[in-house]
Coordinates of C-alpha atoms in Angstrom, one line a residue:
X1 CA 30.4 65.2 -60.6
X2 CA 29.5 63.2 -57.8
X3 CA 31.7 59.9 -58.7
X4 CA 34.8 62.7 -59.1
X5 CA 34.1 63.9 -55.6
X6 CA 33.9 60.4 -54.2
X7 CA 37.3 60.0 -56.1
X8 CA 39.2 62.6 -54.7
X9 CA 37.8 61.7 -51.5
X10 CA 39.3 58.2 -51.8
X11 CA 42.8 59.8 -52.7
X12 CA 42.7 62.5 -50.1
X13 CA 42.2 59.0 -47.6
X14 CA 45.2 56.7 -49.5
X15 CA 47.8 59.6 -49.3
X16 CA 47.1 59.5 -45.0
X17 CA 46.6 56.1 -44.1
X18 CA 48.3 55.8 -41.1
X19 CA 46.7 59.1 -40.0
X20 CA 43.2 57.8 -41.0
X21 CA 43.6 54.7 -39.1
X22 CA 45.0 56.2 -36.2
X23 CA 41.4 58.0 -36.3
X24 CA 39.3 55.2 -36.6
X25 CA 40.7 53.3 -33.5
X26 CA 38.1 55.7 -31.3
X27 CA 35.2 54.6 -33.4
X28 CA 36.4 51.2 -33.7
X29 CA 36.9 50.5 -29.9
X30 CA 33.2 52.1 -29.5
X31 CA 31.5 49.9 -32.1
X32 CA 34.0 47.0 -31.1
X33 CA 32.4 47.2 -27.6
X34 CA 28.8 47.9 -28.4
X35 CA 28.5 45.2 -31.0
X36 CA 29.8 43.2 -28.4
X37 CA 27.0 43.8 -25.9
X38 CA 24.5 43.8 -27.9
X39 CA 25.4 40.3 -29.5
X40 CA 26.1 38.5 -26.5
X41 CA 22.6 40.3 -24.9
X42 CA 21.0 38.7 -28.0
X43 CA 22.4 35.8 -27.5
X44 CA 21.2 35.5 -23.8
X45 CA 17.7 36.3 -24.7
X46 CA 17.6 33.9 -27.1
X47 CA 19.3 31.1 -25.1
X48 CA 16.9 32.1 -22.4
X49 CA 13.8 31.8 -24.4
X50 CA 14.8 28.4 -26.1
X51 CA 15.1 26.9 -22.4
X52 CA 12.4 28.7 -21.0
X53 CA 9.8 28.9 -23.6
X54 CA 7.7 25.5 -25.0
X55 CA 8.0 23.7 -21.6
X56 CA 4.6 24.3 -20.9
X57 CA 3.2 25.7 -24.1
X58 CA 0.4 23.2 -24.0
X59 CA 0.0 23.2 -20.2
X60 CA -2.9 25.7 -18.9
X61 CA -2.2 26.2 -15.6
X62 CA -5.8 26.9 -14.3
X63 CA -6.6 28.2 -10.0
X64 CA -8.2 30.1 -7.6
X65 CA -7.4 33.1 -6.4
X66 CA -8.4 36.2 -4.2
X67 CA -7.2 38.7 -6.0
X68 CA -8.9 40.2 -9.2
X69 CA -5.8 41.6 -10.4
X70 CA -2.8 39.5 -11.1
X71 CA -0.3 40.2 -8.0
X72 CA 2.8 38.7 -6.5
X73 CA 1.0 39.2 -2.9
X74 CA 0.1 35.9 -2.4
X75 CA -3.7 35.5 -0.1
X76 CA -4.3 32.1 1.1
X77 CA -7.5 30.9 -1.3
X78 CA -11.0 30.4 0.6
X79 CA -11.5 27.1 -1.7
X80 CA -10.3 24.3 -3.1
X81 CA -10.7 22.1 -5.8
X82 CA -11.5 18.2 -5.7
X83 CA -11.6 15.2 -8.0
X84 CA -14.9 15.9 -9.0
X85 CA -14.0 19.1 -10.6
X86 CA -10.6 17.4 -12.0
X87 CA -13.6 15.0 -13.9
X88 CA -15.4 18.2 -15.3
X89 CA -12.4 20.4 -16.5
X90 CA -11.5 16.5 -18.4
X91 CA -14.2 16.7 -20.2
X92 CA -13.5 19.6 -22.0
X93 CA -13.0 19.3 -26.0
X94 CA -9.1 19.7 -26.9
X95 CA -8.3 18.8 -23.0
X96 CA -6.2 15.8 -23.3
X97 CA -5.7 15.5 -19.6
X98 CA -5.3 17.2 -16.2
X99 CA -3.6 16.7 -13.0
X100 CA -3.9 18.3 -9.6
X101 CA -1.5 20.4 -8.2
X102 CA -1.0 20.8 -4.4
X103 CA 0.9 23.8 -3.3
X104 CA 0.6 27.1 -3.2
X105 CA 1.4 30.0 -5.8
X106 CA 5.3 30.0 -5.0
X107 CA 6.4 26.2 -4.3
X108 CA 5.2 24.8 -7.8
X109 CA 3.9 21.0 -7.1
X110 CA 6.0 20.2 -3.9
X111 CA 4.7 19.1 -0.9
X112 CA 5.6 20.1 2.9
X113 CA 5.6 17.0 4.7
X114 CA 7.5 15.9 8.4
X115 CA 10.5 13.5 8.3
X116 CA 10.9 10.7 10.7
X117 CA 14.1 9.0 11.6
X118 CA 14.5 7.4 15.1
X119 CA 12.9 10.4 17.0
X120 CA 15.1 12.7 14.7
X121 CA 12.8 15.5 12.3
X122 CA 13.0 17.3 9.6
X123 CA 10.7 19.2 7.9
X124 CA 10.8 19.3 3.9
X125 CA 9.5 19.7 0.1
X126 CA 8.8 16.3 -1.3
X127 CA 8.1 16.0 -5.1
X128 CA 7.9 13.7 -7.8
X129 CA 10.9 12.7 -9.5
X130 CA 12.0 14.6 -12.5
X131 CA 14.9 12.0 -13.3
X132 CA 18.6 13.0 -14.3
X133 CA 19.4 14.0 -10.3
X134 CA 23.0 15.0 -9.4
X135 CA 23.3 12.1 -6.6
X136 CA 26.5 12.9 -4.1
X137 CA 25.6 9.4 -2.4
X138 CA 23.9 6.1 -3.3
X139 CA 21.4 6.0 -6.6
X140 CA 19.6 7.5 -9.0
X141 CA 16.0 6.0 -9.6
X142 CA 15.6 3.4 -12.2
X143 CA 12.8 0.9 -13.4
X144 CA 12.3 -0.7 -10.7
X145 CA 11.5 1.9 -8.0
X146 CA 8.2 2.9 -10.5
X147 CA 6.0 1.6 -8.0
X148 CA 8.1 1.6 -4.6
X149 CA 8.1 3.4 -1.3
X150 CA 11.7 5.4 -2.0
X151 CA 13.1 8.4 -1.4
X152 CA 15.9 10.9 -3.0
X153 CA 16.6 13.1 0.1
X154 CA 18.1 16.6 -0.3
X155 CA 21.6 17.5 1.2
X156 CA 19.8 20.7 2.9
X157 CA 18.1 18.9 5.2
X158 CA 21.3 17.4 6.5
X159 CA 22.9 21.2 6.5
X160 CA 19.8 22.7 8.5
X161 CA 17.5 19.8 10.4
X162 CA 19.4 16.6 10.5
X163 CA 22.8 18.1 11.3
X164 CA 23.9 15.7 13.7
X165 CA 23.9 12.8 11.1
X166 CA 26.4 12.0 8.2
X167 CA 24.2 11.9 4.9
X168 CA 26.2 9.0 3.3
X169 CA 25.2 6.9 6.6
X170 CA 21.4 7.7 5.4
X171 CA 21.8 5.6 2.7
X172 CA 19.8 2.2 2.6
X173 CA 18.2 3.9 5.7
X174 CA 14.2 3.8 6.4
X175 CA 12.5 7.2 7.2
X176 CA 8.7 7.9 8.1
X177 CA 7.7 10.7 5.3
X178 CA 4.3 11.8 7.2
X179 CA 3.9 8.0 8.6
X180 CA 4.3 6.5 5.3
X181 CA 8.0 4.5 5.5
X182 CA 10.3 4.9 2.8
X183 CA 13.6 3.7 2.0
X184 CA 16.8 6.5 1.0
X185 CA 18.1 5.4 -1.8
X186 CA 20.4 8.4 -2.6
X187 CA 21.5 11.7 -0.9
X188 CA 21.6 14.6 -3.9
X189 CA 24.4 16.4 -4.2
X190 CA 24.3 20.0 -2.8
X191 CA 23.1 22.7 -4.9
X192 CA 26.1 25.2 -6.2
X193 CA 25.3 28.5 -8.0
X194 CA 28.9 28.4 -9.1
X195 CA 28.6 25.6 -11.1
X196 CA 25.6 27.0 -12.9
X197 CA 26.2 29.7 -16.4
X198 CA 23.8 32.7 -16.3
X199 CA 21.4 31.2 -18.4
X200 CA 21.2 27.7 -16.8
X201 CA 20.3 30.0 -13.3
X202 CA 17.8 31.6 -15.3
X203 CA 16.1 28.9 -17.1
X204 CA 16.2 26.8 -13.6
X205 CA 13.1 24.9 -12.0
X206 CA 13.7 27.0 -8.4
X207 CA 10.7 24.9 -7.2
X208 CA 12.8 21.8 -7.2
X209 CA 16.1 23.1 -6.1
X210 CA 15.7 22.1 -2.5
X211 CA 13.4 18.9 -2.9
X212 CA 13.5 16.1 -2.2
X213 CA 12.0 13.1 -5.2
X214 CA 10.1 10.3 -4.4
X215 CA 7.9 8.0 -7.5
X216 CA 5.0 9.2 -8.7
X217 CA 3.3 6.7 -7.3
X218 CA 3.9 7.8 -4.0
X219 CA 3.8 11.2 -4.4
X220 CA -0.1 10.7 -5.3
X221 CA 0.0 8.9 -1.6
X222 CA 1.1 11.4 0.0
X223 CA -0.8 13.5 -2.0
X224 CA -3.9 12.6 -1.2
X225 CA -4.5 14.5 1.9
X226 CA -3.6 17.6 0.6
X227 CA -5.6 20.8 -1.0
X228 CA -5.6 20.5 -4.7
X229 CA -5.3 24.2 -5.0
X230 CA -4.8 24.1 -8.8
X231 CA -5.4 22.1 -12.1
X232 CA -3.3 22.0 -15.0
X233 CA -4.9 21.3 -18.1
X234 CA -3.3 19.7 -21.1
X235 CA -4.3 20.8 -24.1
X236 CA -4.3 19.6 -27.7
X237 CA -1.7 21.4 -29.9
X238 CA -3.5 24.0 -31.6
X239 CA -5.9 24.6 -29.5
X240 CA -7.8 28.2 -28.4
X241 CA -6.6 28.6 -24.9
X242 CA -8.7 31.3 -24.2
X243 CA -11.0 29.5 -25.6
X244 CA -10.6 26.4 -23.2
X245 CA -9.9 29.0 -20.3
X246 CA -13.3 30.7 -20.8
X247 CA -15.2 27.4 -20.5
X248 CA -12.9 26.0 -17.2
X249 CA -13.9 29.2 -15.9
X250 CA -17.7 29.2 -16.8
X251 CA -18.2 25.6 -15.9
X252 CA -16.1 26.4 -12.1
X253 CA -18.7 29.2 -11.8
X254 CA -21.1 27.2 -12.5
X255 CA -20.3 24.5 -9.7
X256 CA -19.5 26.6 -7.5
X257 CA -21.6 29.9 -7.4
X258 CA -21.1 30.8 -3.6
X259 CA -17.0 31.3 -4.1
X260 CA -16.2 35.1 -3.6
X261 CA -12.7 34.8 -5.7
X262 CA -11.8 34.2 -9.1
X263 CA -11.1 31.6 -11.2
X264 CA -8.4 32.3 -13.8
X265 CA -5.0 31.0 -15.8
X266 CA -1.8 30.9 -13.3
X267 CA 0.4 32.7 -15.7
X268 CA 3.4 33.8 -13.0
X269 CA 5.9 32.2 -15.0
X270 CA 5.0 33.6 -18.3
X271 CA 5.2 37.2 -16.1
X272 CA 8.4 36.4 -14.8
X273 CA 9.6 35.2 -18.2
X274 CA 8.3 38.6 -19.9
X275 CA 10.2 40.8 -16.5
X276 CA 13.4 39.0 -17.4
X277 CA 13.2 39.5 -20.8
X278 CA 12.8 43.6 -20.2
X279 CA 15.9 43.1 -17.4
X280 CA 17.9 41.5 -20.1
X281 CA 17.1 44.1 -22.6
X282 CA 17.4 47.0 -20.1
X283 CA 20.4 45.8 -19.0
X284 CA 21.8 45.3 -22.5
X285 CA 20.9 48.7 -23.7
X286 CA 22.4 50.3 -20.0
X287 CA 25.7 48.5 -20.6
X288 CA 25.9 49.7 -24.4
X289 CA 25.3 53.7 -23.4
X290 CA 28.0 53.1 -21.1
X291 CA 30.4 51.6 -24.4
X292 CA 29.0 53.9 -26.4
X293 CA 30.7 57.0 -24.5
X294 CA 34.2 56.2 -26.5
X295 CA 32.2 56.7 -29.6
X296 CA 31.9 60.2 -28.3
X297 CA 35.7 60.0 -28.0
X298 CA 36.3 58.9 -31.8
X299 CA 34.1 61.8 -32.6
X300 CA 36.0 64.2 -31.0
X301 CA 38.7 62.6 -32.8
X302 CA 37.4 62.4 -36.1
X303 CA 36.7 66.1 -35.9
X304 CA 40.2 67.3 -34.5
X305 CA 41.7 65.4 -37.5
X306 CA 39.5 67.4 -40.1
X307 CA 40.1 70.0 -38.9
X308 CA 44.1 69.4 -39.0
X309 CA 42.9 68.1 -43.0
X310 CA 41.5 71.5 -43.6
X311 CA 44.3 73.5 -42.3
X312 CA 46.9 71.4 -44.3
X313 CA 45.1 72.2 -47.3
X314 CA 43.5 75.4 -47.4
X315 CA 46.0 76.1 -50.5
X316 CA 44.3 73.0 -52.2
X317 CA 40.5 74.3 -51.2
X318 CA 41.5 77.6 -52.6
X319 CA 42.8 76.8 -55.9
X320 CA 39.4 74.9 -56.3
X321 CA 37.2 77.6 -55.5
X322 CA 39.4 80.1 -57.8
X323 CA 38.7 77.6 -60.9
X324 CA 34.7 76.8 -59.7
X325 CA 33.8 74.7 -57.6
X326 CA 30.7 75.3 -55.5
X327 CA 31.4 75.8 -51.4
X328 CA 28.8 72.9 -51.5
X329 CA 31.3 70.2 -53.2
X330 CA 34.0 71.5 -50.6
X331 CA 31.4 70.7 -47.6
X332 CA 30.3 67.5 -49.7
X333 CA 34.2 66.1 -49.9
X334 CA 34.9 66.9 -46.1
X335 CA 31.4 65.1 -45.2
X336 CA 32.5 62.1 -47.4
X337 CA 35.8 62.1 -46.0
X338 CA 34.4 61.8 -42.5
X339 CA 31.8 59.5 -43.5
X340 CA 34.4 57.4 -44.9
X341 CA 36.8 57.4 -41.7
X342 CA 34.1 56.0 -39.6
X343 CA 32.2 53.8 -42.1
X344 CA 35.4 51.6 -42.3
X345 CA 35.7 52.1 -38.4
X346 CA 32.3 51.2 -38.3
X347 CA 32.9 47.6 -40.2
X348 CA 36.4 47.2 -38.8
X349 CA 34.5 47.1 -35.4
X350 CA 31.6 45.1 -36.3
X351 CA 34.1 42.4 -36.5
X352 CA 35.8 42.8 -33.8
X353 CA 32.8 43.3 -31.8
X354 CA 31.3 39.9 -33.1
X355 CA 34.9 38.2 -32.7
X356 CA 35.1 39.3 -29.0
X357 CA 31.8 38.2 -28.2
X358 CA 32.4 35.2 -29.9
X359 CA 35.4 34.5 -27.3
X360 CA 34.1 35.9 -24.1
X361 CA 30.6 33.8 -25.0
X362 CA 32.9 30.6 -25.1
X363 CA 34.2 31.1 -21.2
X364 CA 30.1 32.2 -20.4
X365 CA 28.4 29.4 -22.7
X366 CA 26.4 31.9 -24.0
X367 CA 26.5 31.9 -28.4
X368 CA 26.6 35.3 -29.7
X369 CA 24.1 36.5 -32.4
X370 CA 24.5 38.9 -35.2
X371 CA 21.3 40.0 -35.8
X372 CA 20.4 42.2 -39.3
X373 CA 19.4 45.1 -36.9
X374 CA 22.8 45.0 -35.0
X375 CA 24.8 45.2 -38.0
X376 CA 22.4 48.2 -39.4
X377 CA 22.7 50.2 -36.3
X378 CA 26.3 50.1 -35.6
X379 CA 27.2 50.9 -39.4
X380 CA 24.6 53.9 -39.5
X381 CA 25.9 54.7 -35.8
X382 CA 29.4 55.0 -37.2
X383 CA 28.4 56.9 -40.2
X384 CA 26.5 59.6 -38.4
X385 CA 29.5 59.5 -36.1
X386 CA 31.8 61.0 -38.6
X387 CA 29.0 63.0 -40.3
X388 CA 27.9 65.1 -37.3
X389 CA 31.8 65.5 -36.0
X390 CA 32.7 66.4 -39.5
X391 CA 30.5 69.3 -40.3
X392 CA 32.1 72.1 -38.4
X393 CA 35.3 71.3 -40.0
X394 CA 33.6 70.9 -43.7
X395 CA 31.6 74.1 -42.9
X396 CA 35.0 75.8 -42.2
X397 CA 36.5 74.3 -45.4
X398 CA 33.2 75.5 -47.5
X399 CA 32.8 79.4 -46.3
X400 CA 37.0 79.4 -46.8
X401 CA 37.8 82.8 -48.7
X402 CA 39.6 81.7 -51.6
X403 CA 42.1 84.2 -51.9
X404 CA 43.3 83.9 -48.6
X405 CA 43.8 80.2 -48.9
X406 CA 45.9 80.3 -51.6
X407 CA 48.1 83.1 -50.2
X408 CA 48.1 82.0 -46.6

């Protein structure tokens, strides 16, 4: 019984296919756009996470702070570290090795120093070079600057201190960084959000944007005056690292019992990772309840189209009941018929969702993914679609008085 209702449900749909496919193009432009969304949000998350993620998945980023509870109010620390406990922290099992860093909570590892140049100041962010720079005069490093006294200046301090001098002039130039002389080697090219995709801006090292690099060599120099106010810890893959976190922060207490703040991890960029991840998904899920409103305009069509279907055939319905069929298998054929309509919609606009993403991902270099769930949920979206608009009309088909439909 139910393969003969599935069967006439098919014919019912092959003798109106153009007025089955005009009703689909609702549900098709709906799950067209929300597939669409959701793929290339996917995609983004994913692109993010891959640039974001495993860069410092061994690194335990290990400070000081005043506040018990993590915050993004930044206090100035009462304390800071030194070499000596640099030499404890080492000796930590499963700590490969650990290095100082300088700044505070917001400006990553650069240093604020004074720049010198005939009388002439600046004042900038100095860190060590991270190689690969985008040089709009002179040189990269190489080799041979390892151990040397040079300098990668940044074009901003040409656009906001040093205005008054032409950068390319700079180059082969000597300038006191805090009394220590170095030689410009290069002048970086200006930094362009334009020229950046939405991933590469969120996946970006903001602490180095406006630096300027010198070796590591003399960034230890220069360095060495400054407030360790942070130690990052190495550890060996595998590792506990709460494990290794609980003794750093034991064997800090123990050295230094008068402190009144904390030690802890510095897990800031983990936070911020975990906030973008809920803006991308928010904003994903905001931008698909906006699409999905012309699913609520196929479903309006879908039912304005069964109900044409049961007015057209209320002679046919009739003549059904009259020889025995249940109003259940009326209401049953109507449902399928629905179903049907907006299934194929449904899969039509999976497609065209994952084809449109496909294109509009190559102009934002962002690669679309078509994850088991998204498929799942647009296809069961689609079919409740045309089951919830479809069952006023199959109700109306199913309580039909069958003498009046033959004789109407």
């Amino acid at each position: 019984m139910n393969l003969e209702i599935i069967h006439t449900t098919l014919l019912s749909l092959k003798a109106h296919k153009l007025r089955v496919f005009l009703t689909m193009i609702g549900i098709i432009i709906g799950i067209t756009s929300v597939v669409a969304i959701s793929t290339l949000g996917a995609g983004m998350k994913k692109q993010f996470l891959s640039t974001s993620s495993g860069q410092n998945a061994n690194i335990l980023k290990f400070h000081y702070t005043m506040q018990e509870e993590d915050s993004y109010m930044y206090t100035y620390p009462d304390f800071g570290f030194d070499r000596v406990d640099m030499k404890k922290l080492q000796k930590i099992p499963e700590v490969t090795t650990v290095a100082p860093e300088y700044s505070a909570i917001y400006s990553g590892d650069n240093l604020d120093v004074s720049l010198d140049y005939f009388g002439a100041q600046a004042y900038a962010m100095i860190t060590s070079n991270r190689g690969n720079n985008k040089v709009l005069y002179g040189r990269d490093f190489n080799e041979n600057d390892r151990n040397q006294n040079v300098v990668l200046l940044s074009h901003d301090i040409f656009t906001y201190d040093l205005t008054d001098m032409d950068p390319s002039e700079m180059v082969g130039k000597a300038v006191a960084i805090n009394g220590y002389m170095y030689k410009v080697i290069g002048v970086l090219a200006p930094f362009s959000y334009e020229e950046l995709s939405e991933t590469e801006m969120m996946s970006l090292d903001w602490d180095t944007v406006f630096s300027s690099f010198v070796s590591r060599s003399s960034y230890n120099e220069l360095a060495q005056t400054k407030e360790i106010r942070g130690i990052n810890l190495t550890i060996a893959e595998g590792a506990d690292k709460q494990a290794i976190l609980a003794e750093a922060v034991k064997i800090m207490q123990e050295e230094h019992p008068d402190v009144q703040g904390y030690f802890k991890e510095n897990d800031r960029e983990q936070r911020d990772q975990q906030e973008m991840e809920s803006t991308i998904s928010s904003l994903t899920l905001f931008l698909m309840a906006i699409t999905a409103i012309s699913l609520l305009v196929g479903g309006i069509g879908v039912m304005n189209i069964m109900y044409v279907s049961v007015t057209e055939r209320k002679r046919e319905i009739g003549i059904r009941r009259a020889i025995g069929a249940k109003p259940r298998m009326i209401l049953l054929q109507f449902l399928l018929e629905a179903a049907f309509i907006t299934l194929i919609g449904g899969l039509l606009g999976v497609a065209g969702g994952y084809g449109l993403s496909t294109l509009l991902g190559g102009f934002v270099n962002i690669t679309p993914i078509m994850t088991p769930q998204i498929f799942l949920i647009s296809t069961s979206v689609s079919v409740f679609t045309g089951i919830f608009f479809g069952i006023i009309p199959a109700i109306s088909a199913a309580r039909m008085d069958p003498i009046k439909a033959i004789y109407n």
